[in-house]
PDB file of C-alpha atoms in Angstrom:
ATOM      1  CA  MET A 126      26.145 -17.316  -3.961  1.00 42.00           C
ATOM      2  CA  LYS A 127      22.611 -16.021  -4.214  1.00 41.00           C
ATOM      3  CA  SER A 128      21.994 -12.281  -4.091  1.00 45.00           C
ATOM      4  CA  ILE A 129      19.608 -10.890  -1.477  1.00 47.00           C
ATOM      5  CA  PHE A 130      17.101 -10.323  -4.275  1.00 43.00           C
ATOM      6  CA  ASN A 131      17.272 -13.956  -5.395  1.00 41.00           C
ATOM      7  CA  ILE A 132      16.913 -15.111  -1.808  1.00 37.00           C
ATOM      8  CA  LEU A 133      13.884 -12.890  -1.476  1.00 47.00           C
ATOM      9  CA  LEU A 134      12.437 -14.274  -4.695  1.00 42.00           C
ATOM     10  CA  SER A 135      12.849 -17.760  -3.300  1.00 38.00           C
ATOM     11  CA  VAL A 136      10.382 -16.945  -0.529  1.00 41.00           C
ATOM     12  CA  ILE A 137       7.761 -15.530  -2.895  1.00 43.00           C
ATOM     13  CA  ILE A 138       5.809 -18.756  -2.919  1.00 37.00           C
ATOM     14  CA  PHE A 139       2.377 -20.191  -3.292  1.00 35.00           C
ATOM     15  CA  SER A 140       1.070 -21.005   0.184  1.00 39.00           C
ATOM     16  CA  LEU A 141      -2.174 -22.495   1.400  1.00 35.00           C
ATOM     17  CA  ALA A 142      -4.710 -19.925   2.547  1.00 37.00           C
ATOM     18  CA  SER A 143      -5.784 -20.379   6.137  1.00 42.00           C
ATOM     19  CA  CYS A 144      -9.472 -20.330   5.243  1.00 42.00           C
ATOM     20  CA  GLY A 145      -9.421 -23.003   2.551  1.00 47.00           C
ATOM     21  CA  THR A 146      -7.465 -24.523  -0.294  1.00 48.00           C
ATOM     22  CA  ALA A 147      -6.863 -21.389  -2.348  1.00 69.00           C
ATOM     23  CA  LYS A 148      -3.180 -20.770  -2.981  1.00 92.00           C
ATOM     24  CA  LEU A 149      -1.765 -17.332  -2.297  1.00 96.00           C
ATOM     25  CA  HIS A 150       1.045 -15.403  -3.966  1.00 97.00           C
ATOM     26  CA  THR A 151       2.935 -14.375  -0.853  1.00 96.00           C
ATOM     27  CA  VAL A 152       6.148 -12.684   0.152  1.00 95.00           C
ATOM     28  CA  HIS A 153       7.505 -13.114   3.669  1.00 95.00           C
ATOM     29  CA  ILE A 154       9.619 -10.103   4.640  1.00 97.00           C
ATOM     30  CA  LYS A 155      11.762 -11.155   7.604  1.00 97.00           C
ATOM     31  CA  SER A 156      13.955  -8.077   8.136  1.00 97.00           C
ATOM     32  CA  MET A 157      14.365  -4.397   7.338  1.00 98.00           C
ATOM     33  CA  SER A 158      17.019  -5.269   4.744  1.00 98.00           C
ATOM     34  CA  GLU A 159      14.562  -7.553   2.954  1.00 98.00           C
ATOM     35  CA  LEU A 160      11.925  -4.812   2.980  1.00 98.00           C
ATOM     36  CA  GLN A 161      14.454  -2.426   1.436  1.00 98.00           C
ATOM     37  CA  GLU A 162      15.364  -5.033  -1.156  1.00 98.00           C
ATOM     38  CA  TYR A 163      11.699  -5.569  -2.022  1.00 98.00           C
ATOM     39  CA  PHE A 164      11.442  -1.850  -2.800  1.00 98.00           C
ATOM     40  CA  ARG A 165      14.839  -1.469  -4.492  1.00 98.00           C
ATOM     41  CA  TYR A 166      14.650  -0.391  -8.130  1.00 98.00           C
ATOM     42  CA  ALA A 167      16.189  -2.708 -10.702  1.00 97.00           C
ATOM     43  CA  PRO A 168      15.486  -2.439 -14.441  1.00 95.00           C
ATOM     44  CA  ASP A 169      14.643  -6.140 -14.738  1.00 94.00           C
ATOM     45  CA  LYS A 170      12.090  -6.267 -11.905  1.00 96.00           C
ATOM     46  CA  ASP A 171       8.473  -6.751 -12.856  1.00 97.00           C
ATOM     47  CA  ILE A 172       6.120  -3.817 -12.323  1.00 98.00           C
ATOM     48  CA  ILE A 173       4.455  -4.272  -8.919  1.00 98.00           C
ATOM     49  CA  ILE A 174       0.685  -3.846  -8.738  1.00 98.00           C
ATOM     50  CA  SER A 175      -0.451  -2.493  -5.362  1.00 98.00           C
ATOM     51  CA  GLY A 176      -4.004  -2.664  -4.028  1.00 98.00           C
ATOM     52  CA  HIS A 177      -5.316   0.776  -3.034  1.00 97.00           C
ATOM     53  CA  ARG A 178      -7.427   0.555   0.155  1.00 95.00           C
ATOM     54  CA  GLY A 179      -6.585  -3.136   0.233  1.00 93.00           C
ATOM     55  CA  GLY A 180      -7.954  -3.689  -3.266  1.00 92.00           C
ATOM     56  CA  MET A 181     -11.573  -4.492  -4.034  1.00 89.00           C
ATOM     57  CA  GLN A 182     -13.799  -6.660  -6.174  1.00 90.00           C
ATOM     58  CA  GLU A 183     -17.524  -7.317  -6.226  1.00 92.00           C
ATOM     59  CA  GLY A 184     -18.379  -8.947  -2.913  1.00 94.00           C
ATOM     60  CA  PHE A 185     -15.110  -7.848  -1.312  1.00 96.00           C
ATOM     61  CA  PRO A 186     -14.999  -4.483   0.513  1.00 97.00           C
ATOM     62  CA  GLU A 187     -12.039  -2.142   0.777  1.00 97.00           C
ATOM     63  CA  ASN A 188      -9.771  -2.329   3.844  1.00 97.00           C
ATOM     64  CA  CYS A 189     -10.661  -5.947   4.556  1.00 97.00           C
ATOM     65  CA  ILE A 190      -8.623  -9.142   5.047  1.00 97.00           C
ATOM     66  CA  ALA A 191     -10.907 -11.050   2.678  1.00 96.00           C
ATOM     67  CA  SER A 192     -10.180  -8.561  -0.123  1.00 97.00           C
ATOM     68  CA  CYS A 193      -6.417  -8.746   0.376  1.00 97.00           C
ATOM     69  CA  GLU A 194      -6.574 -12.535   0.495  1.00 97.00           C
ATOM     70  CA  LYS A 195      -8.704 -12.708  -2.645  1.00 96.00           C
ATOM     71  CA  THR A 196      -6.196 -10.512  -4.492  1.00 97.00           C
ATOM     72  CA  LEU A 197      -3.247 -12.641  -3.346  1.00 97.00           C
ATOM     73  CA  SER A 198      -5.056 -15.739  -4.563  1.00 97.00           C
ATOM     74  CA  LEU A 199      -4.853 -14.230  -8.048  1.00 96.00           C
ATOM     75  CA  MET A 200      -1.564 -12.326  -8.173  1.00 96.00           C
ATOM     76  CA  PRO A 201       1.369 -10.890  -6.184  1.00 95.00           C
ATOM     77  CA  SER A 202       0.540  -7.558  -4.567  1.00 97.00           C
ATOM     78  CA  PHE A 203       1.022  -5.314  -1.566  1.00 98.00           C
ATOM     79  CA  PHE A 204      -1.648  -3.105  -0.050  1.00 98.00           C
ATOM     80  CA  GLU A 205      -2.248   0.536   0.821  1.00 98.00           C
ATOM     81  CA  ILE A 206      -4.563   0.690   3.871  1.00 98.00           C
ATOM     82  CA  ASP A 207      -6.251   3.397   5.933  1.00 97.00           C
ATOM     83  CA  PRO A 208      -5.880   3.302   9.744  1.00 98.00           C
ATOM     84  CA  ARG A 209      -8.183   5.600  11.676  1.00 98.00           C
ATOM     85  CA  LEU A 210      -8.840   6.028  15.416  1.00 98.00           C
ATOM     86  CA  THR A 211     -12.103   5.146  17.149  1.00 98.00           C
ATOM     87  CA  LYS A 212     -13.534   7.019  20.135  1.00 98.00           C
ATOM     88  CA  ASP A 213     -11.684   4.611  22.449  1.00 98.00           C
ATOM     89  CA  SER A 214      -8.381   4.997  20.523  1.00 98.00           C
ATOM     90  CA  VAL A 215      -8.431   1.684  18.655  1.00 98.00           C
ATOM     91  CA  LEU A 216      -6.852   1.793  15.192  1.00 98.00           C
ATOM     92  CA  VAL A 217      -9.388   0.417  12.729  1.00 98.00           C
ATOM     93  CA  LEU A 218      -9.370   0.372   8.940  1.00 98.00           C
ATOM     94  CA  MET A 219     -11.646   2.954   7.344  1.00 98.00           C
ATOM     95  CA  HIS A 220     -10.850   5.328   4.501  1.00 97.00           C
ATOM     96  CA  ASP A 221     -13.565   7.902   5.143  1.00 97.00           C
ATOM     97  CA  ALA A 222     -14.080   9.898   8.322  1.00 98.00           C
ATOM     98  CA  THR A 223     -17.627   8.484   8.385  1.00 98.00           C
ATOM     99  CA  ILE A 224     -18.899   4.933   7.951  1.00 98.00           C
ATOM    100  CA  ASP A 225     -21.807   5.968   5.701  1.00 98.00           C
ATOM    101  CA  ARG A 226     -20.345   4.926   2.326  1.00 97.00           C
ATOM    102  CA  THR A 227     -18.690   1.666   3.319  1.00 97.00           C
ATOM    103  CA  THR A 228     -21.059   0.150   5.915  1.00 98.00           C
ATOM    104  CA  ASN A 229     -24.727  -0.135   6.790  1.00 98.00           C
ATOM    105  CA  GLY A 230     -24.197   2.409   9.576  1.00 98.00           C
ATOM    106  CA  LYS A 231     -23.929   6.176   9.730  1.00 98.00           C
ATOM    107  CA  GLY A 232     -21.754   8.679  11.539  1.00 98.00           C
ATOM    108  CA  LYS A 233     -18.108   9.389  12.264  1.00 98.00           C
ATOM    109  CA  VAL A 234     -15.657   6.625  13.138  1.00 98.00           C
ATOM    110  CA  SER A 235     -14.440   8.826  15.991  1.00 98.00           C
ATOM    111  CA  ASP A 236     -17.926   8.884  17.533  1.00 98.00           C
ATOM    112  CA  TYR A 237     -17.983   5.106  18.018  1.00 98.00           C
ATOM    113  CA  SER A 238     -16.004   2.737  20.204  1.00 98.00           C
ATOM    114  CA  TYR A 239     -14.497  -0.295  18.514  1.00 98.00           C
ATOM    115  CA  ALA A 240     -17.098  -2.549  20.155  1.00 98.00           C
ATOM    116  CA  GLN A 241     -19.923  -0.336  18.875  1.00 98.00           C
ATOM    117  CA  LEU A 242     -18.534  -0.463  15.325  1.00 98.00           C
ATOM    118  CA  GLN A 243     -18.841  -4.251  15.323  1.00 98.00           C
ATOM    119  CA  GLN A 244     -22.626  -3.984  14.907  1.00 98.00           C
ATOM    120  CA  PHE A 245     -22.107  -2.816  11.313  1.00 98.00           C
ATOM    121  CA  ARG A 246     -21.157  -4.755   8.199  1.00 98.00           C
ATOM    122  CA  LEU A 247     -18.995  -3.589   5.311  1.00 98.00           C
ATOM    123  CA  LYS A 248     -20.280  -2.893   1.805  1.00 97.00           C
ATOM    124  CA  ASP A 249     -18.415  -3.578  -1.414  1.00 96.00           C
ATOM    125  CA  ARG A 250     -17.808  -0.866  -4.014  1.00 92.00           C
ATOM    126  CA  GLN A 251     -21.138  -1.680  -5.679  1.00 92.00           C
ATOM    127  CA  GLY A 252     -22.959  -1.009  -2.400  1.00 95.00           C
ATOM    128  CA  ASN A 253     -23.707  -4.665  -1.667  1.00 96.00           C
ATOM    129  CA  LEU A 254     -23.745  -5.632   2.007  1.00 97.00           C
ATOM    130  CA  THR A 255     -21.149  -8.283   2.860  1.00 97.00           C
ATOM    131  CA  PRO A 256     -20.602 -10.526   5.907  1.00 97.00           C
ATOM    132  CA  TYR A 257     -17.382  -8.698   6.783  1.00 98.00           C
ATOM    133  CA  ARG A 258     -16.987  -6.313   9.709  1.00 98.00           C
ATOM    134  CA  ILE A 259     -14.708  -3.352  10.439  1.00 98.00           C
ATOM    135  CA  LEU A 260     -11.205  -4.597  11.084  1.00 97.00           C
ATOM    136  CA  THR A 261      -8.496  -3.482  13.492  1.00 98.00           C
ATOM    137  CA  LEU A 262      -5.097  -2.619  12.111  1.00 98.00           C
ATOM    138  CA  ASP A 263      -3.520  -5.157  14.470  1.00 98.00           C
ATOM    139  CA  GLU A 264      -5.698  -7.940  13.033  1.00 98.00           C
ATOM    140  CA  LEU A 265      -4.592  -7.114   9.499  1.00 98.00           C
ATOM    141  CA  LEU A 266      -0.932  -6.891  10.487  1.00 98.00           C
ATOM    142  CA  GLU A 267      -1.022 -10.285  12.154  1.00 97.00           C
ATOM    143  CA  TRP A 268      -2.763 -11.869   9.171  1.00 97.00           C
ATOM    144  CA  GLY A 269      -0.301 -10.351   6.715  1.00 97.00           C
ATOM    145  CA  ARG A 270       2.980 -10.765   8.579  1.00 95.00           C
ATOM    146  CA  ASP A 271       4.094 -13.708   6.377  1.00 95.00           C
ATOM    147  CA  LYS A 272       2.093 -12.818   3.276  1.00 97.00           C
ATOM    148  CA  THR A 273       2.502  -9.240   2.044  1.00 98.00           C
ATOM    149  CA  VAL A 274       3.542  -5.628   2.707  1.00 98.00           C
ATOM    150  CA  PHE A 275       1.289  -2.830   3.986  1.00 98.00           C
ATOM    151  CA  ASN A 276       1.521   0.850   3.099  1.00 98.00           C
ATOM    152  CA  PHE A 277      -0.209   2.894   5.825  1.00 98.00           C
ATOM    153  CA  ASP A 278      -1.949   6.050   4.739  1.00 96.00           C
ATOM    154  CA  ASN A 279      -2.534   8.422   7.639  1.00 91.00           C
ATOM    155  CA  LYS A 280      -6.093   9.387   8.437  1.00 95.00           C
ATOM    156  CA  ASN A 281      -5.406  11.908  11.207  1.00 94.00           C
ATOM    157  CA  VAL A 282      -3.496   9.435  13.359  1.00 97.00           C
ATOM    158  CA  PRO A 283      -0.886  11.243  15.498  1.00 98.00           C
ATOM    159  CA  TRP A 284       2.613  10.715  14.139  1.00 98.00           C
ATOM    160  CA  GLN A 285       3.834   9.873  17.626  1.00 98.00           C
ATOM    161  CA  LEU A 286       1.375   6.980  17.887  1.00 98.00           C
ATOM    162  CA  TYR A 287       2.731   5.405  14.711  1.00 98.00           C
ATOM    163  CA  SER A 288       6.280   5.970  15.929  1.00 98.00           C
ATOM    164  CA  ASP A 289       5.596   4.483  19.376  1.00 98.00           C
ATOM    165  CA  ASN A 290       3.928   1.409  17.891  1.00 98.00           C
ATOM    166  CA  LEU A 291       6.825   0.867  15.482  1.00 98.00           C
ATOM    167  CA  LYS A 292       9.147   0.829  18.489  1.00 97.00           C
ATOM    168  CA  GLY A 293       6.719  -1.315  20.470  1.00 98.00           C
ATOM    169  CA  LYS A 294       4.173  -3.907  19.402  1.00 97.00           C
ATOM    170  CA  TRP A 295       4.772  -3.473  15.663  1.00 97.00           C
ATOM    171  CA  GLY A 296       8.478  -4.117  16.113  1.00 97.00           C
ATOM    172  CA  ARG A 297       7.945  -7.800  15.292  1.00 96.00           C
ATOM    173  CA  TYR A 298       6.664  -6.910  11.829  1.00 97.00           C
ATOM    174  CA  HIS A 299       9.034  -6.106   8.978  1.00 97.00           C
ATOM    175  CA  ASN A 300       6.471  -5.358   6.281  1.00 98.00           C
ATOM    176  CA  ILE A 301       5.360  -1.784   7.012  1.00 98.00           C
ATOM    177  CA  MET A 302       5.700   1.295   4.799  1.00 98.00           C
ATOM    178  CA  LEU A 303       4.346   4.693   5.836  1.00 98.00           C
ATOM    179  CA  SER A 304       2.952   7.182   3.334  1.00 98.00           C
ATOM    180  CA  VAL A 305       3.892  10.705   4.375  1.00 98.00           C
ATOM    181  CA  ARG A 306       2.484  14.059   3.305  1.00 96.00           C
ATOM    182  CA  SER A 307       5.613  16.175   3.712  1.00 97.00           C
ATOM    183  CA  LEU A 308       9.354  16.132   4.213  1.00 98.00           C
ATOM    184  CA  LYS A 309       8.718  17.218   7.804  1.00 98.00           C
ATOM    185  CA  GLU A 310       6.688  14.069   8.427  1.00 98.00           C
ATOM    186  CA  ALA A 311       9.286  11.894   6.697  1.00 98.00           C
ATOM    187  CA  LEU A 312      12.031  13.325   8.918  1.00 98.00           C
ATOM    188  CA  PHE A 313       9.898  12.734  12.019  1.00 98.00           C
ATOM    189  CA  TYR A 314       9.765   8.990  11.362  1.00 98.00           C
ATOM    190  CA  TYR A 315      13.315   8.715  10.037  1.00 98.00           C
ATOM    191  CA  GLU A 316      14.751  10.325  13.159  1.00 98.00           C
ATOM    192  CA  ARG A 317      12.768   8.044  15.504  1.00 98.00           C
ATOM    193  CA  ASN A 318      12.311   4.720  13.713  1.00 98.00           C
ATOM    194  CA  ASP A 319      14.793   2.573  11.845  1.00 96.00           C
ATOM    195  CA  ASN A 320      12.371  -0.211  10.872  1.00 96.00           C
ATOM    196  CA  VAL A 321      10.148   1.443   8.291  1.00 95.00           C
ATOM    197  CA  VAL A 322      10.286   2.506   4.624  1.00 98.00           C
ATOM    198  CA  LEU A 323       8.726   5.859   3.711  1.00 98.00           C
ATOM    199  CA  CYS A 324       6.520   6.565   0.696  1.00 98.00           C
ATOM    200  CA  CYS A 325       7.200  10.220  -0.154  1.00 98.00           C
ATOM    201  CA  GLU A 326       5.949  12.405  -2.979  1.00 98.00           C
ATOM    202  CA  ILE A 327       8.933  13.212  -5.205  1.00 98.00           C
ATOM    203  CA  SER A 328       7.274  14.269  -8.439  1.00 98.00           C
ATOM    204  CA  ASN A 329       9.496  17.147  -9.560  1.00 98.00           C
ATOM    205  CA  MET A 330      13.068  18.396  -9.325  1.00 98.00           C
ATOM    206  CA  GLU A 331      12.394  20.712  -6.377  1.00 98.00           C
ATOM    207  CA  MET A 332      11.103  17.799  -4.305  1.00 98.00           C
ATOM    208  CA  TYR A 333      14.001  15.618  -5.435  1.00 98.00           C
ATOM    209  CA  GLU A 334      16.541  18.217  -4.292  1.00 98.00           C
ATOM    210  CA  ALA A 335      14.753  18.614  -0.942  1.00 98.00           C
ATOM    211  CA  TYR A 336      14.944  14.883  -0.212  1.00 98.00           C
ATOM    212  CA  LYS A 337      18.508  14.634  -1.529  1.00 98.00           C
ATOM    213  CA  ASN A 338      19.538  17.266   1.010  1.00 98.00           C
ATOM    214  CA  SER A 339      17.391  15.902   3.859  1.00 98.00           C
ATOM    215  CA  GLY A 340      19.776  13.254   5.148  1.00 97.00           C
ATOM    216  CA  ILE A 341      17.215  10.481   4.707  1.00 98.00           C
ATOM    217  CA  PRO A 342      18.973   7.591   2.931  1.00 98.00           C
ATOM    218  CA  TRP A 343      17.532   6.702  -0.441  1.00 98.00           C
ATOM    219  CA  ASN A 344      17.101   3.077   0.629  1.00 98.00           C
ATOM    220  CA  ARG A 345      14.434   4.265   3.081  1.00 98.00           C
ATOM    221  CA  ILE A 346      12.317   5.870   0.327  1.00 98.00           C
ATOM    222  CA  VAL A 347       9.771   4.899  -2.312  1.00 98.00           C
ATOM    223  CA  ALA A 348       8.930   7.873  -4.548  1.00 98.00           C
ATOM    224  CA  TYR A 349       5.272   8.625  -5.226  1.00 98.00           C
ATOM    225  CA  VAL A 350       5.318  10.439  -8.582  1.00 98.00           C
ATOM    226  CA  LYS A 351       1.544  11.103  -8.809  1.00 98.00           C
ATOM    227  CA  TYR A 352      -0.843   9.786 -11.449  1.00 98.00           C
ATOM    228  CA  THR A 353       1.403   8.724 -14.310  1.00 98.00           C
ATOM    229  CA  MET A 354       5.015   8.851 -15.492  1.00 98.00           C
ATOM    230  CA  ASP A 355       5.247  12.365 -16.958  1.00 97.00           C
ATOM    231  CA  PRO A 356       7.822  12.653 -19.779  1.00 97.00           C
ATOM    232  CA  ALA A 357       8.588  16.185 -18.556  1.00 98.00           C
ATOM    233  CA  GLN A 358       9.902  14.691 -15.293  1.00 98.00           C
ATOM    234  CA  GLN A 359      12.051  11.937 -16.840  1.00 98.00           C
ATOM    235  CA  GLN A 360      15.216  13.470 -15.396  1.00 98.00           C
ATOM    236  CA  VAL A 361      13.741  13.106 -11.902  1.00 98.00           C
ATOM    237  CA  TYR A 362      12.869   9.456 -12.525  1.00 98.00           C
ATOM    238  CA  ASP A 363      16.343   8.737 -13.876  1.00 98.00           C
ATOM    239  CA  LEU A 364      17.930  10.301 -10.798  1.00 98.00           C
ATOM    240  CA  LEU A 365      15.669   8.346  -8.467  1.00 98.00           C
ATOM    241  CA  HIS A 366      16.479   5.133 -10.300  1.00 98.00           C
ATOM    242  CA  SER A 367      20.185   5.892 -10.064  1.00 98.00           C
ATOM    243  CA  HIS A 368      19.742   5.786  -6.270  1.00 98.00           C
ATOM    244  CA  GLY A 369      17.780   2.526  -6.405  1.00 98.00           C
ATOM    245  CA  VAL A 370      14.476   4.294  -5.653  1.00 98.00           C
ATOM    246  CA  MET A 371      11.256   2.923  -7.140  1.00 98.00           C
ATOM    247  CA  CYS A 372       8.732   5.283  -8.749  1.00 98.00           C
ATOM    248  CA  MET A 373       5.097   4.639  -7.835  1.00 98.00           C
ATOM    249  CA  THR A 374       2.044   5.987  -9.655  1.00 98.00           C
ATOM    250  CA  SER A 375      -1.483   5.938  -8.255  1.00 98.00           C
ATOM    251  CA  ILE A 376      -4.266   5.585 -10.798  1.00 98.00           C
ATOM    252  CA  HIS A 377      -7.318   5.446  -8.534  1.00 96.00           C
ATOM    253  CA  PRO A 378      -8.397   8.990  -9.576  1.00 96.00           C
ATOM    254  CA  THR A 379      -7.573   8.467 -13.276  1.00 98.00           C
ATOM    255  CA  ALA A 380      -7.523   5.112 -15.104  1.00 98.00           C
ATOM    256  CA  ASP A 381      -9.559   3.397 -12.379  1.00 97.00           C
ATOM    257  CA  LYS A 382     -12.452   5.759 -13.175  1.00 97.00           C
ATOM    258  CA  VAL A 383     -12.633   4.858 -16.886  1.00 97.00           C
ATOM    259  CA  LYS A 384     -15.789   3.068 -18.030  1.00 96.00           C
ATOM    260  CA  PRO A 385     -16.772   0.571 -19.322  1.00 96.00           C
ATOM    261  CA  ARG A 386     -14.398  -2.134 -18.042  1.00 94.00           C
ATOM    262  CA  GLU A 387     -12.963  -2.823 -21.520  1.00 96.00           C
ATOM    263  CA  ALA A 388     -11.897   0.822 -21.814  1.00 98.00           C
ATOM    264  CA  ARG A 389     -10.465   0.700 -18.296  1.00 97.00           C
ATOM    265  CA  ILE A 390      -8.302  -2.313 -19.180  1.00 98.00           C
ATOM    266  CA  LYS A 391      -7.055  -0.383 -22.212  1.00 98.00           C
ATOM    267  CA  ALA A 392      -6.184   2.520 -19.883  1.00 98.00           C
ATOM    268  CA  TYR A 393      -4.292   0.093 -17.640  1.00 98.00           C
ATOM    269  CA  ARG A 394      -2.232  -1.114 -20.604  1.00 98.00           C
ATOM    270  CA  LYS A 395      -1.278   2.485 -21.360  1.00 97.00           C
ATOM    271  CA  GLU A 396      -0.086   2.980 -17.776  1.00 98.00           C
ATOM    272  CA  LEU A 397       1.965  -0.221 -17.918  1.00 97.00           C
ATOM    273  CA  ALA A 398       3.512   0.968 -21.199  1.00 96.00           C
ATOM    274  CA  VAL A 399       5.067   4.047 -19.565  1.00 96.00           C
ATOM    275  CA  SER A 400       6.816   1.687 -17.143  1.00 96.00           C
ATOM    276  CA  PRO A 401       6.392   2.897 -13.567  1.00 98.00           C
ATOM    277  CA  ASP A 402       7.901   0.587 -10.972  1.00 98.00           C
ATOM    278  CA  ILE A 403       4.701   0.354  -8.909  1.00 98.00           C
ATOM    279  CA  ILE A 404       1.091   1.026  -9.917  1.00 98.00           C
ATOM    280  CA  GLU A 405      -1.395   1.591  -7.095  1.00 98.00           C
ATOM    281  CA  THR A 406      -4.954   0.748  -8.156  1.00 98.00           C
ATOM    282  CA  ASP A 407      -8.389   0.126  -6.659  1.00 97.00           C
ATOM    283  CA  TYR A 408      -8.685  -2.999  -8.801  1.00 96.00           C
ATOM    284  CA  PRO A 409      -5.423  -4.985  -8.736  1.00 97.00           C
ATOM    285  CA  ALA A 410      -7.195  -8.184  -9.838  1.00 95.00           C
ATOM    286  CA  ASP A 411      -8.023  -6.550 -13.181  1.00 96.00           C
ATOM    287  CA  PHE A 412      -4.284  -6.539 -13.954  1.00 97.00           C
ATOM    288  CA  VAL A 413      -4.251 -10.350 -13.999  1.00 96.00           C
ATOM    289  CA  GLY A 414      -3.202 -11.351 -17.507  1.00 96.00           C
ATOM    290  CA  LEU A 415      -1.743  -7.937 -18.363  1.00 97.00           C
ATOM    291  CA  ASP A 416       1.978  -7.731 -19.088  1.00 96.00           C
ATOM    292  CA  VAL A 417       3.959  -6.463 -16.087  1.00 97.00           C
ATOM    293  CA  LYS A 418       7.302  -7.629 -17.487  1.00 92.00           C
ATOM    294  CA  ARG A 419      10.009  -5.161 -18.437  1.00 79.00           C
ATOM    295  CA  GLY A 420      11.556  -4.718 -21.847  1.00 56.00           C
ATOM    296  CA  ARG A 421       8.887  -6.348 -23.991  1.00 47.00           C
TER     297      ARG A 421
END
């Protein structure tokens, strides 16, 4: 009889992209138990590469369906995204408080209605204007429901709004993880919502003990361990792994900044060599061809 993990692997398939003939590496999470299994540590699982801000390449802006789709055409991935509220309380995707860096407009997201934001177009990381427009969170969720997992960062969105939506219109999705900034925030969601996994910083023994004593089950947690796997914290990683918890590093402020590209790829290989379970990066597509297998 197949294990849940093998069943889940059987649905990680190549599927036709809706906009053309490109094939996507997709995973269709159909239940909370499958989401937990996706994030369960096992020593033989490949290292997962996650797209920070939805991933980005030249011509493809951050926090955009096209960028996520382009990444999935090249490799398996899930995506950290940045919901933020407009003046008329629509959740759109925008990392910064202003639209200056990422669009051809200026000003705060919160000073515009959603309809007003549609006059602007998104820029890629190189500053090139693209045909893509600012997206709602609901649009991205609907696109990704049978394709990938989303990790919501929180850009000043009230916790209660996330909680209410998880109980309401987002209840039909099973592919949502919430990044939290504190144990208090983690407990808020755990006590109100049973359909979400929490990404929590657990980068030292003090944090580990706090979460161990919190009452939050380990199968509801992915551990963010900061920028790399620190040998000084190996005991923490071993304890997390003993509970089935994955350790995630985020390299957008470190290896992602290395130049030129050849040196950056070398930095990526070093991060893979220290064997985190998940690497979050601005440039997931640059990991194509790098070895994400364990035990080599």
